[in-house]
Short mmCIF file of N, CA and C in Angstrom, two decimals:
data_model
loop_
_atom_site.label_atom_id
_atom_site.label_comp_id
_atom_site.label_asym_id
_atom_site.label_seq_id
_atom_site.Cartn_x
_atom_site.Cartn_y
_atom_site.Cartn_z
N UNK A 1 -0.22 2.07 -14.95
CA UNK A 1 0.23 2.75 -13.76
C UNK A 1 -0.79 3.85 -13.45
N UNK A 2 -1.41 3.81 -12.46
CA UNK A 2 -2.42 4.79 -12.01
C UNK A 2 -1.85 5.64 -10.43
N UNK A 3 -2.63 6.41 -10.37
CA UNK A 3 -2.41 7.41 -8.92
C UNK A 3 -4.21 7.19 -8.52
N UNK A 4 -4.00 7.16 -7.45
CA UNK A 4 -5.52 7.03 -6.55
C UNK A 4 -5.80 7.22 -4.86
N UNK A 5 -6.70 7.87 -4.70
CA UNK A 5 -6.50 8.30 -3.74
C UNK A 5 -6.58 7.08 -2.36
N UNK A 6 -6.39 7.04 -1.40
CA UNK A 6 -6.11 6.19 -0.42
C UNK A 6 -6.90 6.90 1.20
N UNK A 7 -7.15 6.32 2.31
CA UNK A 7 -7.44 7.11 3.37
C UNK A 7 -6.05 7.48 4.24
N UNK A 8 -5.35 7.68 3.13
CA UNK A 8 -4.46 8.53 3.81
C UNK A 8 -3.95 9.45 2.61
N UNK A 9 -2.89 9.05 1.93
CA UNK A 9 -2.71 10.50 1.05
C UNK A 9 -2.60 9.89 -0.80
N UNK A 10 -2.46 10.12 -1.82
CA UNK A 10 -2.50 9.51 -2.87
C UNK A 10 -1.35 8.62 -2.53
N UNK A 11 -1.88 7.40 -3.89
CA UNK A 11 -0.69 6.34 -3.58
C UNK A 11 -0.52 6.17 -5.39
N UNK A 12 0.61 5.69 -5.92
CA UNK A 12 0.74 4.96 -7.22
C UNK A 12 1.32 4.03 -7.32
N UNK A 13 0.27 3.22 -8.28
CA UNK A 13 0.24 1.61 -7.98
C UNK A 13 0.28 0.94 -9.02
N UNK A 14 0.17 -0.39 -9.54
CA UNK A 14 -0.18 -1.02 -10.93
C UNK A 14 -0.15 -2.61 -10.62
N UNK A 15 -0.34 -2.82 -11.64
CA UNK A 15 -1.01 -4.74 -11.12
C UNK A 15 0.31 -5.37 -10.90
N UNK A 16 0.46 -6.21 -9.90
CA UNK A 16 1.41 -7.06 -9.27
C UNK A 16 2.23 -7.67 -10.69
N UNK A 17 1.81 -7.85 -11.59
CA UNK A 17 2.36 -8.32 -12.42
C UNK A 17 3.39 -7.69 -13.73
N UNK A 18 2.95 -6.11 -13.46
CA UNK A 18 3.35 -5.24 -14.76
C UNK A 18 4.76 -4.47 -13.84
N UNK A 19 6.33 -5.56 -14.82
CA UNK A 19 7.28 -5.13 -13.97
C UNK A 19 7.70 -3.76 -14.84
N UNK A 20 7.44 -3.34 -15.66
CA UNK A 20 7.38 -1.96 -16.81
C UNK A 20 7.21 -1.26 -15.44
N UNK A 21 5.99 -0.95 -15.41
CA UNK A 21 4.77 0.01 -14.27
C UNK A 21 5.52 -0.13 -13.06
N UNK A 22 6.54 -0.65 -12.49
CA UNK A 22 7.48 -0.87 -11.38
C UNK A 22 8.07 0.00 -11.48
N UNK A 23 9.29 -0.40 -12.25
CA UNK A 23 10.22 0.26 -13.02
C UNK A 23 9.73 2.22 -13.05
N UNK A 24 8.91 2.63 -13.75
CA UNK A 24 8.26 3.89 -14.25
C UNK A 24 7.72 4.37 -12.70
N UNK A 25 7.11 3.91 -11.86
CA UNK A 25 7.26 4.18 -9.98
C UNK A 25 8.57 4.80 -9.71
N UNK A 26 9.54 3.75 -9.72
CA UNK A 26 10.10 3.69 -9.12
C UNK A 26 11.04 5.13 -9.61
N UNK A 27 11.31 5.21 -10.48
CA UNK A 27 11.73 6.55 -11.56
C UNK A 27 11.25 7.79 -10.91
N UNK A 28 9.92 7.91 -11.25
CA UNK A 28 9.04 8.86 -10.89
C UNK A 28 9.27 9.41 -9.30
N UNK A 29 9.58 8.40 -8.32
CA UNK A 29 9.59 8.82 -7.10
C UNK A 29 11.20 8.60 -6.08
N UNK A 30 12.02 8.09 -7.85
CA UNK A 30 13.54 8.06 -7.16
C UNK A 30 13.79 7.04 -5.93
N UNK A 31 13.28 5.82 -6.61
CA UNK A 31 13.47 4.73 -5.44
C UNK A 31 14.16 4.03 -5.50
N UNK A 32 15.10 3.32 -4.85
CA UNK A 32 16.17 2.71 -4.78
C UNK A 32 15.16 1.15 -5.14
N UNK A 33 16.05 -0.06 -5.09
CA UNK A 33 15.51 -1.54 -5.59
C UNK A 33 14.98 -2.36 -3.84
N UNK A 34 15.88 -1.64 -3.29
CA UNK A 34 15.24 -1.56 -2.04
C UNK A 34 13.83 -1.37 -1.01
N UNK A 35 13.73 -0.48 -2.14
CA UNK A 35 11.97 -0.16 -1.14
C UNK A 35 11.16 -0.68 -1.65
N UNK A 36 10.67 -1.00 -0.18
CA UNK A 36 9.35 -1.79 0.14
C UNK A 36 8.12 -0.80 -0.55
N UNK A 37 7.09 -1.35 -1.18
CA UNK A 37 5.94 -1.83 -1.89
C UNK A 37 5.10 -2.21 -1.04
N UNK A 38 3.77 -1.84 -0.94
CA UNK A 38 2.54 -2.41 -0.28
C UNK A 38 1.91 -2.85 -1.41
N UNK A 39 0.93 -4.01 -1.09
CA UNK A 39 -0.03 -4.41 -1.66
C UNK A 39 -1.32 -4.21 -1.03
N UNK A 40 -2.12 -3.27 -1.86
CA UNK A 40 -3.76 -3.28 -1.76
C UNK A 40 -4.28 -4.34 -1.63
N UNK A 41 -5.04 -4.90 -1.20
CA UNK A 41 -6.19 -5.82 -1.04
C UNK A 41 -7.42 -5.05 -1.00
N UNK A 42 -8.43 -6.03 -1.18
CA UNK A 42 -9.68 -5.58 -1.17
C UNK A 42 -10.27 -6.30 0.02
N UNK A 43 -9.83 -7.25 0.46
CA UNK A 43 -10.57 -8.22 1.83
C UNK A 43 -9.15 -8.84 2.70
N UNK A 44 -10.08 -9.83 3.23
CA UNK A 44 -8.94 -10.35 4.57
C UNK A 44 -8.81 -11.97 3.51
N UNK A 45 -9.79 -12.16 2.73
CA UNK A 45 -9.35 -13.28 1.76
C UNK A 45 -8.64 -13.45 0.76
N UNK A 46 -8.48 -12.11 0.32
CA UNK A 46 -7.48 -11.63 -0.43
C UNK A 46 -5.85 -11.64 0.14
N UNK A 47 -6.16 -11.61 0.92
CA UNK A 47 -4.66 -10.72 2.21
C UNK A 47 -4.34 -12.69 2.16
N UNK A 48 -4.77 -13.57 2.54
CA UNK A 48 -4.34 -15.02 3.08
C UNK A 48 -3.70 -15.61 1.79
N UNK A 49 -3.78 -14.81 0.39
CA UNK A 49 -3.54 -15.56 -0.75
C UNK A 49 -1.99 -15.24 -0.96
N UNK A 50 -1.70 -13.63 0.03
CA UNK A 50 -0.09 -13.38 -0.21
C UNK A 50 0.36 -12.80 0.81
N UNK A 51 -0.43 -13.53 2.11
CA UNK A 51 0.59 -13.43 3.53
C UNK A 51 0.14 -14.74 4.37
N UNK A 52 0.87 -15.00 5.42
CA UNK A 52 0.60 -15.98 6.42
C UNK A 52 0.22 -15.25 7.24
N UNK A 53 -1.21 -15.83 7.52
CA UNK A 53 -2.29 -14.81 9.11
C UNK A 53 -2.15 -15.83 9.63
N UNK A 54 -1.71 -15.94 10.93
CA UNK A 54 -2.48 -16.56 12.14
C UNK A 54 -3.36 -16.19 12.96
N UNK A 55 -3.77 -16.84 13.86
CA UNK A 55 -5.25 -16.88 14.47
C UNK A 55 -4.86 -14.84 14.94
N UNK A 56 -3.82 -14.91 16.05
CA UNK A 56 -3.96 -13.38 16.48
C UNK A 56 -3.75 -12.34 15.45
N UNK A 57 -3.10 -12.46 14.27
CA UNK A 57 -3.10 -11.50 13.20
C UNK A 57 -4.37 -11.47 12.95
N UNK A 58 -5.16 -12.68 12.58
CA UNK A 58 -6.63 -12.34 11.69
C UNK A 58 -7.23 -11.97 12.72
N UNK A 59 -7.38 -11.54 13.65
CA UNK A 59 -8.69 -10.97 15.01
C UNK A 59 -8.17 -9.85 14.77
N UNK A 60 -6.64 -9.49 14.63
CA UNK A 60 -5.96 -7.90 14.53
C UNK A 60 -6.26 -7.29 13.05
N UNK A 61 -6.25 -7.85 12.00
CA UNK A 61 -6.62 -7.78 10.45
C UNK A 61 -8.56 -7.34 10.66
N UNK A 62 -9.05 -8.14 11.01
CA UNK A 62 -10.24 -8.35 11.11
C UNK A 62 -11.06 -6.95 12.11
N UNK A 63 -10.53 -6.81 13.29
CA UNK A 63 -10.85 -5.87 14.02
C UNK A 63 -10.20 -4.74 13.26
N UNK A 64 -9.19 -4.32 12.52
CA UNK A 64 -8.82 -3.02 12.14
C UNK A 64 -9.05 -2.40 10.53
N UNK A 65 -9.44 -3.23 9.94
CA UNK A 65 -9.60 -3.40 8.57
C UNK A 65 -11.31 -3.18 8.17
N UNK A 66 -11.22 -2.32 6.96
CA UNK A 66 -10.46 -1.89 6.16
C UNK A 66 -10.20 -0.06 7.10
N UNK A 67 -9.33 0.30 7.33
CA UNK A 67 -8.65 1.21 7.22
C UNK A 67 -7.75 1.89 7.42
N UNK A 68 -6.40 2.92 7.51
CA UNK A 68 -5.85 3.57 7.16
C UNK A 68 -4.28 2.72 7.92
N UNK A 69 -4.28 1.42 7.98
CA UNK A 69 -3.26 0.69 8.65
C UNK A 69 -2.13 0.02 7.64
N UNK A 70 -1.13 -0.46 7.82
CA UNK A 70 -0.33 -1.19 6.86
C UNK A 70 0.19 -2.29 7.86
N UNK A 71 0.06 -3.19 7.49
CA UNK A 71 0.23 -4.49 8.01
C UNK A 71 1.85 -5.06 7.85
N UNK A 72 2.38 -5.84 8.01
CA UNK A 72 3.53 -6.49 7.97
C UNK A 72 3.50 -7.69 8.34
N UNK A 73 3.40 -8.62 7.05
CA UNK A 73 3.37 -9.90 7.52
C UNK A 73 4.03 -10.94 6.53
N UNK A 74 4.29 -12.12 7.23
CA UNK A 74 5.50 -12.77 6.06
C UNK A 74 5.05 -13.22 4.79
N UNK A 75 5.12 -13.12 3.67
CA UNK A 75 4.80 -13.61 2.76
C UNK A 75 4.71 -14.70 2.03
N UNK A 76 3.64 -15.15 1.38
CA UNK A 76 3.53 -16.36 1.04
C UNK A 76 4.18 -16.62 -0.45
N UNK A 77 4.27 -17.97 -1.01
CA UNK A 77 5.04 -17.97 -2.81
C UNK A 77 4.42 -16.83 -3.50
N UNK A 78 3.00 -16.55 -3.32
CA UNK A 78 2.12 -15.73 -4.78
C UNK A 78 2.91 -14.85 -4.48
N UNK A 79 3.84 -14.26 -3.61
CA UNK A 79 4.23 -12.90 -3.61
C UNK A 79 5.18 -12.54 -4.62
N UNK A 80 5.14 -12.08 -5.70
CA UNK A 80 6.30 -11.82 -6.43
C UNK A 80 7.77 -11.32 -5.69
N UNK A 81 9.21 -12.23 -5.56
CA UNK A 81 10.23 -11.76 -5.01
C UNK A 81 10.30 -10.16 -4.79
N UNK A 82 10.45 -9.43 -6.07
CA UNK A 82 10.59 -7.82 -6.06
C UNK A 82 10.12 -7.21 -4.86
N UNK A 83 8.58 -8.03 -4.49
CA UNK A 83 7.84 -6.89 -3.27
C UNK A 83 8.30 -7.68 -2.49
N UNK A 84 8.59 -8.50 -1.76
CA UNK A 84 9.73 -8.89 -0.63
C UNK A 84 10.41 -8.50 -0.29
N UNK A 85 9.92 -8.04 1.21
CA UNK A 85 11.27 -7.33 1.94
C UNK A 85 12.61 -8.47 1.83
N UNK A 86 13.52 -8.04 1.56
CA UNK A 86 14.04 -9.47 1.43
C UNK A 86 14.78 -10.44 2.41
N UNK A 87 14.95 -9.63 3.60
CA UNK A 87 16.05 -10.44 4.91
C UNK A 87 14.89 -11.21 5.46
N UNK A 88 13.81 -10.68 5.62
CA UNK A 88 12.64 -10.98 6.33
C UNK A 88 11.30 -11.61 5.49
N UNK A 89 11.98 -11.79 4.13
CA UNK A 89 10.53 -12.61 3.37
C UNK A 89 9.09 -11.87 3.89
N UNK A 90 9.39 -10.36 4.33
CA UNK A 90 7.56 -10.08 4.48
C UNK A 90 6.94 -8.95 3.65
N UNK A 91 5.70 -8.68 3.37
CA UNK A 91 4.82 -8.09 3.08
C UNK A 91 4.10 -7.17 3.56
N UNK A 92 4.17 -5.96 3.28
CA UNK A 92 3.12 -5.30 3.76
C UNK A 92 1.87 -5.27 3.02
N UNK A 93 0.81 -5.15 3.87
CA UNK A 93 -0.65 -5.32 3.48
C UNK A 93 -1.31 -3.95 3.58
N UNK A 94 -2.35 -3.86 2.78
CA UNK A 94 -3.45 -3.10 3.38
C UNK A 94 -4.83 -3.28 2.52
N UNK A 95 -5.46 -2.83 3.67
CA UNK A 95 -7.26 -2.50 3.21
C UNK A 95 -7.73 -1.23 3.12
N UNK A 96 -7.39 -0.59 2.26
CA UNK A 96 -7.80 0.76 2.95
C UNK A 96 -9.64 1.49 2.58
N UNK A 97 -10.11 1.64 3.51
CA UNK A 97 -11.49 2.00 3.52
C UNK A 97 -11.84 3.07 2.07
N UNK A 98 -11.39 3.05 1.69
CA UNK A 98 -11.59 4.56 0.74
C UNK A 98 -12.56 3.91 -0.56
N UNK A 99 -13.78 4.28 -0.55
CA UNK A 99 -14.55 3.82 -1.58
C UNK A 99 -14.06 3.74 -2.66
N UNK A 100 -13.66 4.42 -3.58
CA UNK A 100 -12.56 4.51 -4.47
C UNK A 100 -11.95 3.15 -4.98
N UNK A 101 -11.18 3.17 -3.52
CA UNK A 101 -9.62 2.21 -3.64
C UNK A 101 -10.66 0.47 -3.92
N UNK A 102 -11.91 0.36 -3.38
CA UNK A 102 -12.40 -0.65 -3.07
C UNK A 102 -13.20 -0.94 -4.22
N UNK A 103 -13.30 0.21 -5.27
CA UNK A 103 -14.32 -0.03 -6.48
C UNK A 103 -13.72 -0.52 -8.02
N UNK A 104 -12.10 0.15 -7.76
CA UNK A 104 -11.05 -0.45 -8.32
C UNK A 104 -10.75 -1.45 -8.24
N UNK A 105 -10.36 -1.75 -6.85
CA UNK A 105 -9.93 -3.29 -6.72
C UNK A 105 -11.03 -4.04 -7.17
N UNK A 106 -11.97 -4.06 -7.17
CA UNK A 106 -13.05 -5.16 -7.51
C UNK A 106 -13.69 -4.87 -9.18
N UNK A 107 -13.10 -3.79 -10.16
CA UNK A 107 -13.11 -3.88 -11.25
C UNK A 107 -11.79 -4.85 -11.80
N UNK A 108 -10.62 -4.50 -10.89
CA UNK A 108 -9.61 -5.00 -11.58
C UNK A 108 -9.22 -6.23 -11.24
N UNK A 109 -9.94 -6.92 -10.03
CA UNK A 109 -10.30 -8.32 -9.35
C UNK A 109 -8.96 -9.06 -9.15
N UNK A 110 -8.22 -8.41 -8.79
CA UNK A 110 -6.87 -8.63 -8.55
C UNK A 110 -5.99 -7.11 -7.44
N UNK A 111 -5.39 -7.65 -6.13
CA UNK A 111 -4.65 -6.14 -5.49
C UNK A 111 -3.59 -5.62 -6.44
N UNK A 112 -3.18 -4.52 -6.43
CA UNK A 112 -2.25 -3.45 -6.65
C UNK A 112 -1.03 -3.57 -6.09
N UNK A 113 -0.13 -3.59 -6.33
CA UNK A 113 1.62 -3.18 -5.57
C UNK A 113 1.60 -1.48 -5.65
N UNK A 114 1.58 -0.67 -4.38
CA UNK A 114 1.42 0.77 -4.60
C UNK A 114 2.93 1.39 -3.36
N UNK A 115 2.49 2.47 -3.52
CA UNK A 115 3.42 3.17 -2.39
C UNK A 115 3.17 4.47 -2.74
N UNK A 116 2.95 5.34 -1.81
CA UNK A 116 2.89 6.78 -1.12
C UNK A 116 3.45 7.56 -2.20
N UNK A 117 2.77 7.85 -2.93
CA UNK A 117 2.71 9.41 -3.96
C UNK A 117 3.80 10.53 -3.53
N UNK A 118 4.74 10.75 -2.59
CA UNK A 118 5.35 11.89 -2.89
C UNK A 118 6.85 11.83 -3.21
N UNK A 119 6.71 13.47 -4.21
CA UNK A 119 7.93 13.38 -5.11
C UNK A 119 9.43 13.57 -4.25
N UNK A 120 10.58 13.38 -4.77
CA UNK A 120 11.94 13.23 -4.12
C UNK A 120 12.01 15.01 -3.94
N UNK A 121 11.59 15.43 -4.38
CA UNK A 121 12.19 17.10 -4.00
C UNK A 121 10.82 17.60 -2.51
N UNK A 122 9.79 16.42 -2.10
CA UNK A 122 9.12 17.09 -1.20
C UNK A 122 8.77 16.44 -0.37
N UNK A 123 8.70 16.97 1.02
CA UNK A 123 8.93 16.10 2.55
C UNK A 123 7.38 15.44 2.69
N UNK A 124 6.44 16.09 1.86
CA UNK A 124 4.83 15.38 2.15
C UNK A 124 4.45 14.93 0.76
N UNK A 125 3.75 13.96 0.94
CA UNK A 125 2.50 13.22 0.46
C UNK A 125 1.79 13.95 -0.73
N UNK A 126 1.80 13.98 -1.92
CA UNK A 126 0.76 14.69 -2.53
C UNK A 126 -0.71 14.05 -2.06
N UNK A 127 -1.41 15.31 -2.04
CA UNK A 127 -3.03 15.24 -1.40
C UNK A 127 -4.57 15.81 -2.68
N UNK A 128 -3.57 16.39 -3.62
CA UNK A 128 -4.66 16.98 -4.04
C UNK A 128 -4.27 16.14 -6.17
N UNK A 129 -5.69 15.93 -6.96
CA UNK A 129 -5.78 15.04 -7.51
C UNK A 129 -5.43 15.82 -9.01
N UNK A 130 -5.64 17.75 -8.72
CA UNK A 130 -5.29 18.65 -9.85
C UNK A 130 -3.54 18.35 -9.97
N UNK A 131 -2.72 18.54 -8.68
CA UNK A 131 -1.70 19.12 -8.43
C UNK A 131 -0.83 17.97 -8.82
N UNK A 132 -1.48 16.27 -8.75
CA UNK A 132 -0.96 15.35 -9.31
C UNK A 132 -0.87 15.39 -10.43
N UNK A 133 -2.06 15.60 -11.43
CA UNK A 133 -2.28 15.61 -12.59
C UNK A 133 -1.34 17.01 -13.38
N UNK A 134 -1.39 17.58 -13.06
CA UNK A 134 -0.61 19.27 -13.50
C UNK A 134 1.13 18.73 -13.14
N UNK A 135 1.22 17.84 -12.19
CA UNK A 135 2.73 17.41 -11.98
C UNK A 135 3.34 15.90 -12.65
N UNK A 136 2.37 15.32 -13.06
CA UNK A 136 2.53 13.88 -13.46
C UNK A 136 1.64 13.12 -14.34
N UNK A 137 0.56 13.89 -14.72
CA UNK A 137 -0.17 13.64 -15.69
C UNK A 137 0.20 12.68 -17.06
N UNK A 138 1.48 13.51 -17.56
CA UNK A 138 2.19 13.01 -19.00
C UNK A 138 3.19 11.43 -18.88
N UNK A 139 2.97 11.46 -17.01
CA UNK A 139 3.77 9.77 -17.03
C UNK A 139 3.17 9.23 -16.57
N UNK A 140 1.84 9.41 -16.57
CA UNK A 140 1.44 8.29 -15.58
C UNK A 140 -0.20 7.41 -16.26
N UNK A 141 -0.70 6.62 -16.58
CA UNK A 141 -1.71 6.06 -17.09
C UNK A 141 -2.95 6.80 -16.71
N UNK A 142 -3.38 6.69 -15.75
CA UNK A 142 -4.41 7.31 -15.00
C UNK A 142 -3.95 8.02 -13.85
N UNK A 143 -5.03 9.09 -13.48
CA UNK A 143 -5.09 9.90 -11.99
C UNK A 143 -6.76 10.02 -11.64
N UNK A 144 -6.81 8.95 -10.93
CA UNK A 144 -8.21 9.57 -10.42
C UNK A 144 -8.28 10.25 -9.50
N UNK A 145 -9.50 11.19 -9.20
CA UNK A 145 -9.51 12.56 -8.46
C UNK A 145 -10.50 12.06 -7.57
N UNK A 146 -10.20 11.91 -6.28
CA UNK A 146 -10.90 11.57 -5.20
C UNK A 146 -11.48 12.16 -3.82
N UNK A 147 -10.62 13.47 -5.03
CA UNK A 147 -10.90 14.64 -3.62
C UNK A 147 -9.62 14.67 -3.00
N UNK A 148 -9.23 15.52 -2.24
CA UNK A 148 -8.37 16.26 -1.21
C UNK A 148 -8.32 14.91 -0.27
N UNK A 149 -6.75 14.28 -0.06
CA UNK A 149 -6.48 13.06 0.83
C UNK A 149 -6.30 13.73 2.04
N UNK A 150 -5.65 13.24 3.01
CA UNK A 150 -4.86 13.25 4.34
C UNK A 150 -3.48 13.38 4.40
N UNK A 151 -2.99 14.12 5.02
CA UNK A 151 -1.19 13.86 4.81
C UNK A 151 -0.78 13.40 5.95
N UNK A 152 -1.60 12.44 6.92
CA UNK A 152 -1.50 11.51 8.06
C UNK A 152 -1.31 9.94 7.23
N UNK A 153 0.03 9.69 7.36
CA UNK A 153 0.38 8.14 7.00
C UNK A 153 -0.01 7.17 7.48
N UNK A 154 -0.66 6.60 7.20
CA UNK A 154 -1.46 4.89 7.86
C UNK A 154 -0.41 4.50 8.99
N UNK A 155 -0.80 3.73 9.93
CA UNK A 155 -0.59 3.17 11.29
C UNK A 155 0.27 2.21 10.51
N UNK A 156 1.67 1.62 10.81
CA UNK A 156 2.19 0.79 10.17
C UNK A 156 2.63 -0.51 11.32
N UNK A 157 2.20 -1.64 11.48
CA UNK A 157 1.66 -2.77 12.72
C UNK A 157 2.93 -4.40 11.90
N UNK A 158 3.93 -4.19 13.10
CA UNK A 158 4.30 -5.64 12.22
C UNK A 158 4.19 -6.95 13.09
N UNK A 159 3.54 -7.69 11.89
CA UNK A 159 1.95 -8.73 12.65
C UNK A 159 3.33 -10.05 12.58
N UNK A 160 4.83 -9.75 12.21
CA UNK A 160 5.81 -11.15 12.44
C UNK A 160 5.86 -12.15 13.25
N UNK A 161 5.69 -11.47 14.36
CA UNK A 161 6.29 -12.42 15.43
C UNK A 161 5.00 -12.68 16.31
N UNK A 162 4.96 -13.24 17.47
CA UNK A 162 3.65 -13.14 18.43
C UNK A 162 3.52 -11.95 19.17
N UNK A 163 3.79 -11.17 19.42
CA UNK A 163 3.56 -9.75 19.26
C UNK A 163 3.58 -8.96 18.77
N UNK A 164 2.50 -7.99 18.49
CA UNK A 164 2.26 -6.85 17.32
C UNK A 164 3.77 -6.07 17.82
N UNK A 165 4.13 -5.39 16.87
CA UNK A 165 4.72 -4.22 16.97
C UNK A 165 4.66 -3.12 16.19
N UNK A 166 3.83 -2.19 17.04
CA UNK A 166 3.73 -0.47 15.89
C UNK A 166 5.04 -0.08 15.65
N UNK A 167 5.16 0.07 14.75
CA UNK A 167 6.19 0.59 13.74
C UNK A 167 6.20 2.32 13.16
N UNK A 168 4.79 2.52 13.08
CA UNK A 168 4.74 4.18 12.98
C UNK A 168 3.43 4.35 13.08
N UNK A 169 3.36 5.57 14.28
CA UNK A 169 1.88 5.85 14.53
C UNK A 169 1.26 6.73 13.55
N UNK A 170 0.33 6.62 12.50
CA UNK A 170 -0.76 7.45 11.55
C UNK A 170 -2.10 7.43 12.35
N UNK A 171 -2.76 7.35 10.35
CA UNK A 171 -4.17 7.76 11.00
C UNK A 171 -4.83 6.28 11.75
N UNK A 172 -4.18 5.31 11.57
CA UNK A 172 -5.26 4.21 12.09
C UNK A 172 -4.98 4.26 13.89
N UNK A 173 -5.82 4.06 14.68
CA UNK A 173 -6.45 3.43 16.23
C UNK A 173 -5.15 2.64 16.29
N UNK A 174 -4.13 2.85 17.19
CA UNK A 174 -3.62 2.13 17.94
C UNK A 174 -3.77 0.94 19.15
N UNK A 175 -5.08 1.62 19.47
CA UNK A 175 -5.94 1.24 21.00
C UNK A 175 -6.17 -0.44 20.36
N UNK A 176 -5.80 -1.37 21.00
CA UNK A 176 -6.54 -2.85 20.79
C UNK A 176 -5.57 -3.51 19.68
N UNK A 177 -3.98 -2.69 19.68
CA UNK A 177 -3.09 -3.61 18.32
C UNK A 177 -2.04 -4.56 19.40
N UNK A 178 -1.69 -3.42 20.40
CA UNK A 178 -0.51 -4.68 21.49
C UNK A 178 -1.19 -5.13 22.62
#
């Protein structure tokens, strides 16, 4: 279970497969069995192995990627049930530009199941990589320090149906999604 920074604010994540490292998230940030989970990717070839793109998603994937967006799209079998939204069988995606996030993924050659770093007693995002470590250090595997994040939440786009629909405006470009 690691913390890492994201182009938007820290996220903590662990390999799709380690349901322990779920579990210890989910604790840590007081989450019901309910919440939705993003998966990191590192590419748009990555993204086709555990969502269904069609032609207008991948021009929308393709034109906005990699950064600060979260995708919503239905999921394919590789998806482990747990990260399934479950009425709607979908997935959220992302690419996020952050050198970092992209040097990981391609050491660990496999995406992440992550979600948004902040604790149940506070309305924002942890941003800074001391204040993680000084608060969560003793539960958590790793914290890499990536510098001071954003406390602007990624553009959240659901790519379901034949029309996009923004879902919550962040840091990603709206301009060119509907």
């Amino acid at each position: 279970m690691i913390v890492f920074p994201t182009d938007s604010a820290y996220a903590i994540g662990c390999q799709l497969a380690n349901k322990n490292a779920l579990e210890r998230i989910r604790k840590i940030r007081q989450l019901s069995d309910e919440h939705n989970f993003t998966l990191i990717c590192r590419d748009l070839s990555e993204i086709s192995t555990y969502a269904l793109v069609d032609n207008t998603a991948f021009r929308l994937l393709k034109f906005h990627t990699p950064g600060a967006y979260t995708f919503i799209l239905p999921g394919t079998k590789e998806v482990p049930k747990r990260l399934l939204q479950p009425k709607r069988n979908t997935i959220g995606i992302r690419i996020p530009a952050s050198k970092v996030v992209q040097a990981l993924l391609a050491e660990l050659d496999e995406p992440l199941m992550s979600v948004t770093l902040a604790l149940p007693e506070s309305d924002y995002p942890l941003i800074d990589a001391r204040e993680v470590y000084e608060l969560l250090g003793s539960q958590v595997d790793l914290v890499i320090d990536g510098g001071n994040c954003s406390l602007t939440p990624t553009t959240v786009v659901d790519l379901v149906n034949a029309v996009p629909q923004v879902l919550r405006v962040g840091g990603g470009d709206v301009k060119n999604l509907v």
